[in-house]
PDB file of C-alpha atoms in Angstrom:
ATOM      1  CA  SER X   1     105.557  95.782  89.902  1.00 32.00           C
ATOM      2  CA  SER X   2     105.620  98.631  87.442  1.00 39.00           C
ATOM      3  CA  GLY X   3     108.685  99.225  85.345  1.00 43.00           C
ATOM      4  CA  SER X   4     109.990 102.732  85.157  1.00 41.00           C
ATOM      5  CA  ALA X   5     112.534 104.862  83.397  1.00 41.00           C
ATOM      6  CA  ASP X   6     113.771 108.248  84.574  1.00 41.00           C
ATOM      7  CA  GLY X   7     113.524 111.152  82.157  1.00 41.00           C
ATOM      8  CA  ASP X   8     111.770 110.928  78.819  1.00 42.00           C
ATOM      9  CA  GLY X   9     111.423 107.318  77.747  1.00 43.00           C
ATOM     10  CA  ILE X  10     111.106 105.864  74.313  1.00 42.00           C
ATOM     11  CA  GLY X  11     110.394 102.138  74.246  1.00 46.00           C
ATOM     12  CA  CYS X  12     110.907  99.340  71.801  1.00 47.00           C
ATOM     13  CA  ILE X  13     109.416  95.888  72.222  1.00 45.00           C
ATOM     14  CA  TRP X  14     111.422  92.800  71.333  1.00 43.00           C
ATOM     15  CA  SER X  15     110.808  89.194  72.180  1.00 41.00           C
ATOM     16  CA  ILE X  16     112.855  86.106  72.820  1.00 39.00           C
ATOM     17  CA  ALA X  17     111.119  82.745  72.905  1.00 40.00           C
ATOM     18  CA  ASN X  18     111.899  79.102  73.373  1.00 40.00           C
ATOM     19  CA  ASP X  19     109.640  76.052  73.513  1.00 42.00           C
ATOM     20  CA  GLU X  20     108.591  76.598  77.122  1.00 43.00           C
ATOM     21  CA  GLU X  21     108.094  80.310  77.591  1.00 43.00           C
ATOM     22  CA  ALA X  22     108.509  83.664  75.971  1.00 41.00           C
ATOM     23  CA  THR X  23     109.940  86.844  77.375  1.00 44.00           C
ATOM     24  CA  ILE X  24     108.920  90.245  76.142  1.00 45.00           C
ATOM     25  CA  TYR X  25     111.532  92.928  76.551  1.00 46.00           C
ATOM     26  CA  VAL X  26     110.650  96.587  76.492  1.00 46.00           C
ATOM     27  CA  PHE X  27     113.715  98.728  75.950  1.00 44.00           C
ATOM     28  CA  TYR X  28     113.584 102.366  76.930  1.00 40.00           C
ATOM     29  CA  LEU X  29     115.967 104.900  75.544  1.00 37.00           C
ATOM     30  CA  VAL X  30     116.246 107.327  78.422  1.00 35.00           C
ATOM     31  CA  ARG X  31     117.022 110.852  77.335  1.00 36.00           C
ATOM     32  CA  ASN X  32     118.628 113.166  79.821  1.00 36.00           C
ATOM     33  CA  HIS X  33     117.863 116.758  78.924  1.00 38.00           C
ATOM     34  CA  GLY X  34     120.983 118.771  78.185  1.00 41.00           C
ATOM     35  CA  GLY X  35     123.310 115.781  78.247  1.00 41.00           C
ATOM     36  CA  SER X  36     124.661 113.187  75.881  1.00 41.00           C
ATOM     37  CA  ASP X  37     124.462 110.330  78.357  1.00 41.00           C
ATOM     38  CA  ASP X  38     121.453 108.575  76.834  1.00 36.00           C
ATOM     39  CA  ARG X  39     121.241 105.000  78.018  1.00 36.00           C
ATOM     40  CA  MET X  40     119.149 101.923  77.388  1.00 35.00           C
ATOM     41  CA  GLU X  41     117.176 100.433  80.250  1.00 37.00           C
ATOM     42  CA  LEU X  42     115.373  97.146  80.162  1.00 37.00           C
ATOM     43  CA  VAL X  43     111.965  96.354  81.550  1.00 39.00           C
ATOM     44  CA  GLN X  44     111.217  92.649  81.341  1.00 41.00           C
ATOM     45  CA  THR X  45     107.925  90.845  81.654  1.00 43.00           C
ATOM     46  CA  GLN X  46     107.757  87.067  81.740  1.00 45.00           C
ATOM     47  CA  GLY X  47     104.648  85.014  81.655  1.00 42.00           C
ATOM     48  CA  LYS X  48     102.826  82.097  80.186  1.00 42.00           C
ATOM     49  CA  ARG X  49     103.878  80.755  76.817  1.00 42.00           C
ATOM     50  CA  ILE X  50     103.081  83.065  73.934  1.00 40.00           C
ATOM     51  CA  ASP X  51     104.018  82.981  70.301  1.00 49.00           C
ATOM     52  CA  ILE X  52     106.959  85.004  69.102  1.00 62.00           C
ATOM     53  CA  VAL X  53     105.972  88.644  68.844  1.00 68.00           C
ATOM     54  CA  ARG X  54     105.793  89.767  65.238  1.00 80.00           C
ATOM     55  CA  LYS X  55     102.940  92.281  65.136  1.00 90.00           C
ATOM     56  CA  ILE X  56     102.530  95.112  67.623  1.00 92.00           C
ATOM     57  CA  LEU X  57      99.661  97.578  67.742  1.00 95.00           C
ATOM     58  CA  TYR X  58     100.275 100.877  69.540  1.00 96.00           C
ATOM     59  CA  ILE X  59      97.029 102.329  70.878  1.00 96.00           C
ATOM     60  CA  ALA X  60      96.825 105.963  71.998  1.00 94.00           C
ATOM     61  CA  ASN X  61      95.028 109.268  71.578  1.00 89.00           C
ATOM     62  CA  TYR X  62      97.452 109.701  68.700  1.00 88.00           C
ATOM     63  CA  GLN X  63      97.806 112.657  66.364  1.00 83.00           C
ATOM     64  CA  GLU X  64     100.623 112.645  63.820  1.00 83.00           C
ATOM     65  CA  GLY X  65     103.311 115.294  64.167  1.00 78.00           C
ATOM     66  CA  VAL X  66     102.411 116.271  67.733  1.00 79.00           C
ATOM     67  CA  GLY X  67     104.670 115.848  70.764  1.00 80.00           C
ATOM     68  CA  GLY X  68     103.855 114.281  74.113  1.00 85.00           C
ATOM     69  CA  ILE X  69     102.349 110.803  74.034  1.00 87.00           C
ATOM     70  CA  SER X  70     101.814 111.033  70.267  1.00 89.00           C
ATOM     71  CA  GLY X  71     105.483 111.834  69.732  1.00 87.00           C
ATOM     72  CA  GLN X  72     106.595 108.895  71.844  1.00 88.00           C
ATOM     73  CA  VAL X  73     104.214 106.508  70.099  1.00 90.00           C
ATOM     74  CA  GLU X  74     105.500 107.705  66.727  1.00 91.00           C
ATOM     75  CA  MET X  75     109.129 107.148  67.786  1.00 88.00           C
ATOM     76  CA  LEU X  76     108.293 103.681  69.115  1.00 86.00           C
ATOM     77  CA  HIS X  77     106.560 102.825  65.864  1.00 88.00           C
ATOM     78  CA  ASN X  78     109.544 103.962  63.827  1.00 86.00           C
ATOM     79  CA  CYS X  79     111.953 102.070  66.099  1.00 83.00           C
ATOM     80  CA  VAL X  80     110.136  98.740  65.944  1.00 82.00           C
ATOM     81  CA  ASN X  81     108.587  98.762  62.487  1.00 76.00           C
ATOM     82  CA  SER X  82     111.277  96.834  60.626  1.00 77.00           C
ATOM     83  CA  ASP X  83     111.755  93.247  59.553  1.00 70.00           C
ATOM     84  CA  PRO X  84     110.868  90.853  61.170  1.00 75.00           C
ATOM     85  CA  TYR X  85     108.501  93.066  63.203  1.00 81.00           C
ATOM     86  CA  GLU X  86     105.446  94.903  62.044  1.00 88.00           C
ATOM     87  CA  ALA X  87     104.007  97.751  64.069  1.00 91.00           C
ATOM     88  CA  ASP X  88     100.966  99.905  63.503  1.00 94.00           C
ATOM     89  CA  ILE X  89      99.398 102.834  65.331  1.00 95.00           C
ATOM     90  CA  PHE X  90      95.719 102.955  66.247  1.00 96.00           C
ATOM     91  CA  SER X  91      94.361 106.326  67.351  1.00 94.00           C
ATOM     92  CA  THR X  92      91.369 106.646  69.660  1.00 94.00           C
ATOM     93  CA  LYS X  93      91.285 110.415  69.101  1.00 90.00           C
ATOM     94  CA  GLY X  94      88.099 112.064  67.849  1.00 87.00           C
ATOM     95  CA  ASN X  95      84.666 113.328  68.852  1.00 89.00           C
ATOM     96  CA  ILE X  96      82.290 111.118  70.869  1.00 86.00           C
ATOM     97  CA  ALA X  97      80.684 109.442  67.844  1.00 89.00           C
ATOM     98  CA  LYS X  98      84.066 108.787  66.231  1.00 91.00           C
ATOM     99  CA  ARG X  99      85.459 107.367  69.477  1.00 89.00           C
ATOM    100  CA  LEU X 100      82.556 104.912  69.758  1.00 90.00           C
ATOM    101  CA  TRP X 101      83.183 103.788  66.187  1.00 93.00           C
ATOM    102  CA  LYS X 102      86.917 103.507  66.935  1.00 95.00           C
ATOM    103  CA  PHE X 103      86.136 101.082  69.762  1.00 94.00           C
ATOM    104  CA  MET X 104      84.283  98.755  67.374  1.00 95.00           C
ATOM    105  CA  GLU X 105      87.080  99.096  64.820  1.00 96.00           C
ATOM    106  CA  LEU X 106      89.708  98.222  67.434  1.00 97.00           C
ATOM    107  CA  ILE X 107      87.789  95.114  68.510  1.00 96.00           C
ATOM    108  CA  CYS X 108      87.824  93.953  64.872  1.00 96.00           C
ATOM    109  CA  ILE X 109      91.520  94.577  64.125  1.00 97.00           C
ATOM    110  CA  ALA X 110      93.122  93.667  67.488  1.00 97.00           C
ATOM    111  CA  ARG X 111      92.965  89.955  66.684  1.00 95.00           C
ATOM    112  CA  GLU X 112      95.620  90.469  63.985  1.00 95.00           C
ATOM    113  CA  TYR X 113      98.312  91.520  66.502  1.00 95.00           C
ATOM    114  CA  ASP X 114     100.448  89.663  69.048  1.00 92.00           C
ATOM    115  CA  VAL X 115     100.849  92.584  71.470  1.00 92.00           C
ATOM    116  CA  LEU X 116      98.702  95.611  72.197  1.00 96.00           C
ATOM    117  CA  HIS X 117     100.956  98.341  73.606  1.00 95.00           C
ATOM    118  CA  ILE X 118      98.649 100.997  74.993  1.00 96.00           C
ATOM    119  CA  HIS X 119      99.727 104.530  75.882  1.00 95.00           C
ATOM    120  CA  GLY X 120      97.467 106.513  78.162  1.00 92.00           C
ATOM    121  CA  CYS X 121      97.197 108.918  81.066  1.00 88.00           C
ATOM    122  CA  SER X 122      94.584 110.413  83.388  1.00 87.00           C
ATOM    123  CA  GLU X 123      91.132 111.695  82.430  1.00 87.00           C
ATOM    124  CA  ARG X 124      90.416 111.222  78.693  1.00 85.00           C
ATOM    125  CA  GLY X 125      93.778 109.532  78.373  1.00 87.00           C
ATOM    126  CA  MET X 126      92.259 106.485  80.105  1.00 91.00           C
ATOM    127  CA  LEU X 127      90.102 105.810  77.043  1.00 93.00           C
ATOM    128  CA  PRO X 128      92.881 104.094  75.047  1.00 95.00           C
ATOM    129  CA  ILE X 129      93.607 101.948  78.129  1.00 95.00           C
ATOM    130  CA  LEU X 130      89.951 100.987  78.520  1.00 95.00           C
ATOM    131  CA  TYR X 131      89.530 100.193  74.811  1.00 97.00           C
ATOM    132  CA  GLY X 132      92.853  98.397  74.477  1.00 97.00           C
ATOM    133  CA  VAL X 133      92.422  96.229  77.562  1.00 97.00           C
ATOM    134  CA  ILE X 134      88.932  95.151  76.495  1.00 97.00           C
ATOM    135  CA  ALA X 135      90.115  94.335  72.955  1.00 97.00           C
ATOM    136  CA  GLY X 136      93.170  92.499  74.263  1.00 97.00           C
ATOM    137  CA  LYS X 137      91.128  90.398  76.674  1.00 97.00           C
ATOM    138  CA  ILE X 138      88.566  89.518  74.005  1.00 97.00           C
ATOM    139  CA  TRP X 139      91.302  88.140  71.726  1.00 96.00           C
ATOM    140  CA  GLY X 140      93.699  86.847  74.403  1.00 95.00           C
ATOM    141  CA  LYS X 141      96.525  89.212  73.439  1.00 95.00           C
ATOM    142  CA  LYS X 142      99.545  90.325  75.449  1.00 93.00           C
ATOM    143  CA  ILE X 143      98.709  93.770  76.886  1.00 95.00           C
ATOM    144  CA  ILE X 144     101.309  96.345  77.870  1.00 94.00           C
ATOM    145  CA  VAL X 145     100.265  99.759  79.197  1.00 94.00           C
ATOM    146  CA  THR X 146     102.636 102.707  79.342  1.00 94.00           C
ATOM    147  CA  TYR X 147     101.160 105.323  81.662  1.00 92.00           C
ATOM    148  CA  HIS X 148     102.219 108.925  81.018  1.00 91.00           C
ATOM    149  CA  GLY X 149     101.590 112.199  82.801  1.00 82.00           C
ATOM    150  CA  GLY X 150     101.667 113.757  86.211  1.00 71.00           C
ATOM    151  CA  GLY X 151      97.950 113.861  87.051  1.00 87.00           C
ATOM    152  CA  ALA X 152      97.820 110.263  88.250  1.00 88.00           C
ATOM    153  CA  GLU X 153      97.706 110.971  91.985  1.00 88.00           C
ATOM    154  CA  GLU X 154      94.708 113.311  91.747  1.00 91.00           C
ATOM    155  CA  TYR X 155      92.958 111.083  89.189  1.00 90.00           C
ATOM    156  CA  PHE X 156      93.442 107.925  91.273  1.00 90.00           C
ATOM    157  CA  ALA X 157      92.185 109.759  94.389  1.00 89.00           C
ATOM    158  CA  HIS X 158      88.830 110.277  92.627  1.00 92.00           C
ATOM    159  CA  HIS X 159      88.708 107.245  90.320  1.00 90.00           C
ATOM    160  CA  ASP X 160      90.724 104.615  92.177  1.00 85.00           C
ATOM    161  CA  ALA X 161      88.448 101.624  91.503  1.00 88.00           C
ATOM    162  CA  PHE X 162      88.033 102.450  87.813  1.00 91.00           C
ATOM    163  CA  ALA X 163      91.752 102.992  87.203  1.00 88.00           C
ATOM    164  CA  ARG X 164      92.760  99.893  89.144  1.00 87.00           C
ATOM    165  CA  ARG X 165      90.133  97.761  87.384  1.00 90.00           C
ATOM    166  CA  TRP X 166      91.578  98.456  83.941  1.00 93.00           C
ATOM    167  CA  LEU X 167      95.273  98.918  84.689  1.00 93.00           C
ATOM    168  CA  CYS X 168      95.461  95.682  86.690  1.00 92.00           C
ATOM    169  CA  ARG X 169      94.165  93.723  83.700  1.00 94.00           C
ATOM    170  CA  ALA X 170      97.297  94.519  81.680  1.00 94.00           C
ATOM    171  CA  ASP X 171     100.130  91.984  81.575  1.00 93.00           C
ATOM    172  CA  LYS X 172     102.594  94.777  82.297  1.00 91.00           C
ATOM    173  CA  VAL X 173     102.215  98.425  83.336  1.00 91.00           C
ATOM    174  CA  ILE X 174     105.150 100.726  82.694  1.00 91.00           C
ATOM    175  CA  VAL X 175     105.515 104.194  84.160  1.00 90.00           C
ATOM    176  CA  LEU X 176     108.149 106.627  82.969  1.00 86.00           C
ATOM    177  CA  ASN X 177     109.440 108.085  86.222  1.00 88.00           C
ATOM    178  CA  GLY X 178     109.910 107.438  89.911  1.00 89.00           C
ATOM    179  CA  TYR X 179     107.090 109.781  90.922  1.00 89.00           C
ATOM    180  CA  LEU X 180     104.511 107.767  88.974  1.00 90.00           C
ATOM    181  CA  GLU X 181     106.008 104.534  90.279  1.00 91.00           C
ATOM    182  CA  LYS X 182     105.385 105.734  93.865  1.00 91.00           C
ATOM    183  CA  VAL X 183     101.810 106.790  93.022  1.00 91.00           C
ATOM    184  CA  PHE X 184     101.115 103.374  91.479  1.00 91.00           C
ATOM    185  CA  GLU X 185     102.567 101.639  94.567  1.00 91.00           C
ATOM    186  CA  GLU X 186     100.467 103.854  96.875  1.00 91.00           C
ATOM    187  CA  TYR X 187      97.286 102.847  95.030  1.00 90.00           C
ATOM    188  CA  ASN X 188      98.411  99.216  94.802  1.00 86.00           C
ATOM    189  CA  ILE X 189      98.483  99.123  91.013  1.00 85.00           C
ATOM    190  CA  PRO X 190     101.120  96.623  89.841  1.00 77.00           C
TER     191      PRO X 190
END
């Protein structure tokens, strides 16, 4: 099932591994507006044996210095990008020609990373999910999708098969609030 965090979530990926299996932990710093009661929540995904996570690629319609998804991706990057981890940001933002080129570029560089952590939402925000899932499957990478935004219910009502096809191919889908969690359950998206 989808993991969720109430409020605004900022995540950090860490891994713990032994000889038999690895566990990827995604920590979310949950910020409560107007209060000082920030807390850490843990979303855990276990699966087949993987190597210890060292390199993480964040994929999003990213633009530096902007809030929303870009702001969260930037905070994640800053949180994780320290020894022994290396994190980079890959932006799918641009005009149509640039976005097509970005897809080819992502296919080429994704093989260098252990985890592709994709941030997306409805409409054009599905493009990073589409690109990231394809690249991750080509190279056999761990794929985590964080789905943002409130337009999911309307988008899924019109594009259910498309959204399910790509979201269900991720190893883990994380939503940031209870409303999105209910929408994902309604449309049977794990």
